[in-house]
Coordinates of C-alpha atoms in Angstrom, one line a residue:
X1 CA 122.3 -12.0 164.8
X2 CA 123.7 -9.6 167.4
X3 CA 122.7 -9.2 170.9
X4 CA 122.9 -6.2 173.3
X5 CA 125.1 -7.6 176.1
X6 CA 125.3 -6.0 179.7
X7 CA 127.9 -7.1 182.4
X8 CA 126.4 -5.2 185.6
X9 CA 128.9 -4.9 188.3
X10 CA 129.1 -2.9 191.4
X11 CA 131.5 -0.6 190.2
X12 CA 131.3 -0.3 186.2
X13 CA 128.7 -1.8 183.6
X14 CA 130.2 -3.7 180.7
X15 CA 128.4 -3.4 177.5
X16 CA 128.5 -3.7 173.8
X17 CA 127.4 -6.4 171.2
X18 CA 128.0 -10.0 171.1
X19 CA 127.2 -12.1 167.9
X20 CA 125.2 -15.6 168.1
X21 CA 128.9 -17.2 167.9
X22 CA 130.0 -15.5 170.9
X23 CA 132.1 -12.6 169.2
X24 CA 132.6 -9.2 171.1
X25 CA 132.0 -6.9 168.3
X26 CA 131.9 -3.8 170.4
X27 CA 132.8 -2.8 174.1
X28 CA 132.7 -0.1 176.1
X29 CA 132.5 0.9 179.9
X30 CA 130.0 2.9 182.2
X31 CA 130.0 3.7 185.8
X32 CA 127.5 1.8 187.6
X33 CA 125.0 4.4 189.2
X34 CA 125.1 3.1 192.8
X35 CA 123.5 5.8 194.7
X36 CA 120.7 5.9 192.1
X37 CA 118.9 2.5 193.3
X38 CA 117.4 0.1 190.9
X39 CA 115.2 2.5 188.9
X40 CA 118.3 4.4 188.1
X41 CA 120.2 1.6 186.8
X42 CA 117.2 0.4 184.7
X43 CA 117.3 3.7 182.9
X44 CA 120.7 3.6 182.1
X45 CA 120.5 0.3 180.7
X46 CA 117.5 1.4 178.4
X47 CA 119.5 4.7 177.4
X48 CA 122.7 2.6 176.6
X49 CA 120.6 0.0 174.7
X50 CA 119.0 2.7 172.8
X51 CA 122.4 4.1 171.8
X52 CA 123.3 0.4 170.6
X53 CA 120.2 0.1 168.8
X54 CA 120.9 3.2 166.6
X55 CA 123.9 1.3 165.3
X56 CA 123.0 -2.2 165.2
X57 CA 120.4 -4.4 164.5
X58 CA 120.0 -6.6 167.4
X59 CA 117.6 -9.5 168.2
X60 CA 117.6 -9.0 172.1
X61 CA 119.3 -8.0 175.3
X62 CA 121.5 -10.3 177.4
X63 CA 122.1 -9.1 181.1
X64 CA 125.0 -10.5 183.8
X65 CA 124.6 -8.8 187.0
X66 CA 125.6 -9.4 190.7
X67 CA 123.4 -10.3 193.3
X68 CA 120.8 -13.4 193.2
X69 CA 118.7 -13.5 190.4
X70 CA 115.4 -15.0 189.6
X71 CA 116.4 -16.1 185.9
X72 CA 113.2 -17.3 184.6
X73 CA 111.7 -13.7 185.5
X74 CA 114.6 -11.7 185.4
X75 CA 114.1 -10.1 188.9
X76 CA 116.7 -9.6 191.5
X77 CA 116.0 -11.2 194.5
X78 CA 118.6 -10.4 197.1
X79 CA 122.2 -10.1 197.7
X80 CA 122.8 -7.1 195.8
X81 CA 123.7 -4.2 198.5
X82 CA 126.0 -2.7 195.9
X83 CA 123.0 -0.5 194.9
X84 CA 120.3 0.7 197.3
X85 CA 117.1 -0.5 196.3
X86 CA 118.3 -3.2 193.7
X87 CA 116.5 -6.0 195.2
X88 CA 113.4 -6.5 193.6
X89 CA 114.1 -4.7 190.2
X90 CA 112.4 -6.5 187.6
X91 CA 115.1 -6.0 185.1
X92 CA 113.5 -8.2 182.3
X93 CA 110.1 -7.1 182.3
X94 CA 111.2 -3.4 182.8
X95 CA 113.5 -3.4 179.6
X96 CA 111.4 -5.5 177.5
X97 CA 108.8 -2.8 177.9
X98 CA 111.1 0.0 177.1
X99 CA 113.0 -1.6 174.4
X100 CA 110.6 -4.0 172.9
X101 CA 113.1 -6.9 172.6
X102 CA 113.3 -10.1 174.4
X103 CA 115.7 -10.1 177.6
X104 CA 117.3 -12.7 179.6
X105 CA 118.9 -12.1 183.0
X106 CA 121.1 -14.2 184.8
X107 CA 123.8 -14.2 187.9
X108 CA 127.4 -12.8 186.9
X109 CA 129.0 -16.0 188.1
X110 CA 126.5 -18.3 186.4
X111 CA 127.4 -16.2 183.2
X112 CA 131.0 -16.6 183.7
X113 CA 130.6 -20.3 183.9
X114 CA 128.2 -20.4 180.8
X115 CA 131.1 -18.3 179.1
X116 CA 133.7 -20.7 179.6
X117 CA 131.6 -23.6 178.6
X118 CA 130.8 -22.0 175.4
X119 CA 134.0 -20.1 174.5
X120 CA 136.8 -20.9 177.6
X121 CA 138.4 -23.7 179.4
X122 CA 135.4 -25.8 179.6
X123 CA 134.2 -25.9 176.0
X124 CA 133.0 -29.4 175.3
X125 CA 132.7 -30.5 179.1
X126 CA 129.4 -31.4 180.3
X127 CA 129.7 -31.3 184.1
X128 CA 132.2 -28.6 185.4
X129 CA 132.3 -25.7 188.2
X130 CA 133.7 -22.1 187.9
X131 CA 135.1 -21.1 190.9
X132 CA 135.9 -17.1 191.2
X133 CA 138.3 -16.3 193.7
X134 CA 138.4 -12.7 194.5
X135 CA 137.1 -10.5 197.3
X136 CA 135.0 -13.6 198.1
X137 CA 134.6 -16.8 196.5
X138 CA 131.7 -17.6 194.5
X139 CA 131.0 -19.8 191.6
X140 CA 128.6 -21.6 188.8
X141 CA 127.5 -25.2 188.4
X142 CA 127.1 -26.7 185.1
X143 CA 125.4 -30.2 185.3
X144 CA 124.8 -32.0 181.9
X145 CA 125.5 -28.6 180.2
X146 CA 123.1 -26.7 182.0
X147 CA 123.2 -24.4 184.6
X148 CA 122.2 -25.3 188.1
X149 CA 120.8 -22.6 190.0
X150 CA 119.1 -24.2 193.0
X151 CA 115.8 -23.4 194.6
X152 CA 116.4 -20.0 195.3
X153 CA 118.9 -19.0 192.7
X154 CA 121.6 -19.3 195.3
X155 CA 123.6 -22.4 194.5
X156 CA 127.0 -22.0 194.0
X157 CA 127.5 -19.7 197.2
X158 CA 130.1 -21.8 198.7
X159 CA 132.3 -19.0 200.0
X160 CA 130.0 -19.3 202.9
X161 CA 130.9 -22.9 204.0
X162 CA 132.8 -23.6 207.0
X163 CA 136.3 -25.3 206.6
X164 CA 138.1 -25.9 209.8
X165 CA 135.6 -24.1 211.6
X166 CA 136.2 -21.0 209.3
X167 CA 134.0 -19.3 206.8
X168 CA 135.8 -20.3 203.7
X169 CA 135.7 -16.9 201.6
X170 CA 137.1 -15.0 204.5
X171 CA 140.2 -16.7 205.0
X172 CA 140.8 -18.5 201.6
X173 CA 139.7 -15.5 199.1
X174 CA 142.4 -12.8 198.2
X175 CA 140.8 -10.5 200.9
X176 CA 141.4 -13.5 203.5
X177 CA 145.3 -13.9 202.2
X178 CA 146.0 -10.1 202.5
X179 CA 144.2 -9.9 205.9
X180 CA 146.3 -12.6 207.2
X181 CA 149.6 -11.2 205.8
X182 CA 148.6 -7.6 206.7
X183 CA 148.0 -8.7 210.2
X184 CA 150.9 -10.8 210.5
X185 CA 153.8 -8.7 209.3
X186 CA 155.2 -5.2 209.9
X187 CA 154.8 -3.1 206.6
X188 CA 154.6 0.5 206.0
X189 CA 151.6 -0.3 203.8
X190 CA 149.1 -3.1 203.4
X191 CA 150.4 -5.4 200.9
X192 CA 148.4 -6.4 198.0
X193 CA 148.0 -9.8 196.3
X194 CA 151.1 -9.2 193.8
X195 CA 153.3 -7.8 196.5
X196 CA 152.6 -10.9 198.8
X197 CA 153.2 -13.0 196.0
X198 CA 156.6 -11.3 195.0
X199 CA 158.0 -11.8 198.5
X200 CA 156.6 -15.3 198.6
X201 CA 158.9 -15.9 195.3
X202 CA 161.9 -14.5 196.9
X203 CA 161.7 -16.8 199.4
X204 CA 160.5 -14.7 202.5
X205 CA 159.9 -17.4 205.1
X206 CA 157.3 -15.8 207.0
X207 CA 155.2 -15.0 203.8
X208 CA 155.8 -18.4 202.3
X209 CA 154.5 -20.2 205.7
X210 CA 151.1 -17.9 205.3
X211 CA 150.8 -18.4 201.5
X212 CA 151.2 -22.4 202.0
X213 CA 148.5 -22.2 204.8
X214 CA 146.3 -20.3 202.5
X215 CA 146.7 -22.6 199.5
X216 CA 146.0 -25.4 202.3
X217 CA 142.5 -23.9 203.5
X218 CA 142.0 -22.8 199.4
X219 CA 142.2 -26.6 198.4
X220 CA 140.3 -28.2 201.5
X221 CA 137.1 -26.3 200.1
X222 CA 137.9 -27.3 196.5
X223 CA 138.3 -30.7 197.9
X224 CA 134.9 -30.6 199.3
X225 CA 133.3 -29.5 196.0
X226 CA 135.2 -32.3 194.2
X227 CA 133.6 -34.7 196.7
X228 CA 130.0 -33.2 196.3
X229 CA 129.8 -32.6 192.5
X230 CA 132.2 -34.8 191.0
X231 CA 133.0 -32.3 188.2
X232 CA 135.0 -33.2 184.9
X233 CA 136.9 -29.8 185.4
X234 CA 137.0 -26.9 187.9
X235 CA 137.7 -23.6 186.1
X236 CA 139.7 -21.3 188.7
X237 CA 139.1 -17.4 187.7
X238 CA 139.9 -14.3 189.6
X239 CA 143.1 -12.1 189.9
X240 CA 145.1 -14.7 191.2
X241 CA 145.0 -16.6 187.8
X242 CA 147.4 -13.6 186.5
X243 CA 150.2 -16.4 188.0
X244 CA 149.6 -18.6 185.5
X245 CA 150.9 -22.2 185.4
X246 CA 152.8 -21.5 188.5
X247 CA 149.6 -20.8 190.8
X248 CA 148.0 -23.6 188.7
X249 CA 150.7 -26.0 189.3
X250 CA 150.7 -24.9 193.3
X251 CA 147.0 -25.3 193.7
X252 CA 146.4 -28.5 192.1
X253 CA 149.1 -30.0 194.0
X254 CA 147.6 -28.9 197.2
X255 CA 144.2 -30.0 196.2
X256 CA 145.5 -33.5 195.2
X257 CA 147.0 -33.5 198.5
X258 CA 143.9 -33.1 200.3
X259 CA 141.7 -35.7 198.3
X260 CA 141.4 -39.4 198.9
X261 CA 143.2 -41.6 196.5
X262 CA 140.2 -42.7 194.9
X263 CA 139.4 -38.9 193.8
X264 CA 143.0 -37.9 193.1
X265 CA 143.3 -37.0 189.1
X266 CA 139.7 -37.4 188.6
X267 CA 139.2 -33.7 188.4
X268 CA 141.1 -31.5 186.2
X269 CA 141.8 -27.9 187.7
X270 CA 142.2 -25.4 184.8
X271 CA 142.3 -21.7 184.5
X272 CA 139.6 -19.3 183.2
X273 CA 140.1 -18.8 179.7
X274 CA 137.1 -16.8 178.1
X275 CA 138.4 -13.4 178.9
X276 CA 137.6 -9.9 180.2
X277 CA 134.3 -10.0 178.3
X278 CA 133.1 -13.4 179.8
X279 CA 130.3 -12.0 181.6
X280 CA 128.7 -10.4 178.3
X281 CA 129.5 -13.5 176.4
X282 CA 128.0 -15.8 179.2
X283 CA 125.0 -13.3 179.0
X284 CA 124.5 -13.8 175.6
X285 CA 124.8 -17.5 175.5
X286 CA 122.1 -17.7 178.6
X287 CA 119.7 -15.4 175.9
X288 CA 120.4 -18.1 173.4
X289 CA 119.6 -20.8 175.8
X290 CA 116.6 -19.0 176.7
X291 CA 114.8 -18.0 173.4
X292 CA 116.8 -20.5 170.8
X293 CA 115.4 -23.9 172.4
X294 CA 111.8 -22.7 172.8

């Protein structure tokens, strides 16, 4: 069985065909029509889906999208400023009407969390959280093998937590790190994450002090999540994970330092491994959960 899968981002749409086993057999990119409103995006998704339907036999359409999503009804209910007029868009109803296929929609970070549980670093784990560290910090929560979405689909918005009086994602995200560094040092050009960690690894003492303070703030937030959810694993995603085992060791050490003794070593921190198409894979898993369990 094949599914059409979309991963709608603020800049690009990843789309293609995913099998019922989570294999991506076709994938492409399309620029997000961010100035065309919700209706313009729906039109693009319908057109791209029809192109795939002409080539493949498909059972349905699976969508991962930024924003707060009413997953039951497939409606965008908030936090979707990247596209004017996206809030209120009824993705599920409009695509089902146009394509005559069952459609399932969920938030992008929830989909990534599902992908990690199905094909990635949390495979076989019933209780875990996925934390994405990028411009902000967000995540998905899996309890007893099921996504926890909260009362109005806003669970996992822990970037807004206050840690040491600071909004966590404003200071512990990659954006926060870059801002801290670029406000503190003299540089002809702003330093990105790669440049910051290159200087960190070279032993630049000023950079090392800033990065270590960043690790501490990031670790404090993760420690709070461990206290709140008692997950078996925390799956860390985002561009920073390109540092691989070194980053994992640095972060794990920082988190263990922040935890009370009874909680140390209780939760395993791992790096995301579902890959570049995690949104599409997770959207497909959400579709299977929605329609194959009925």
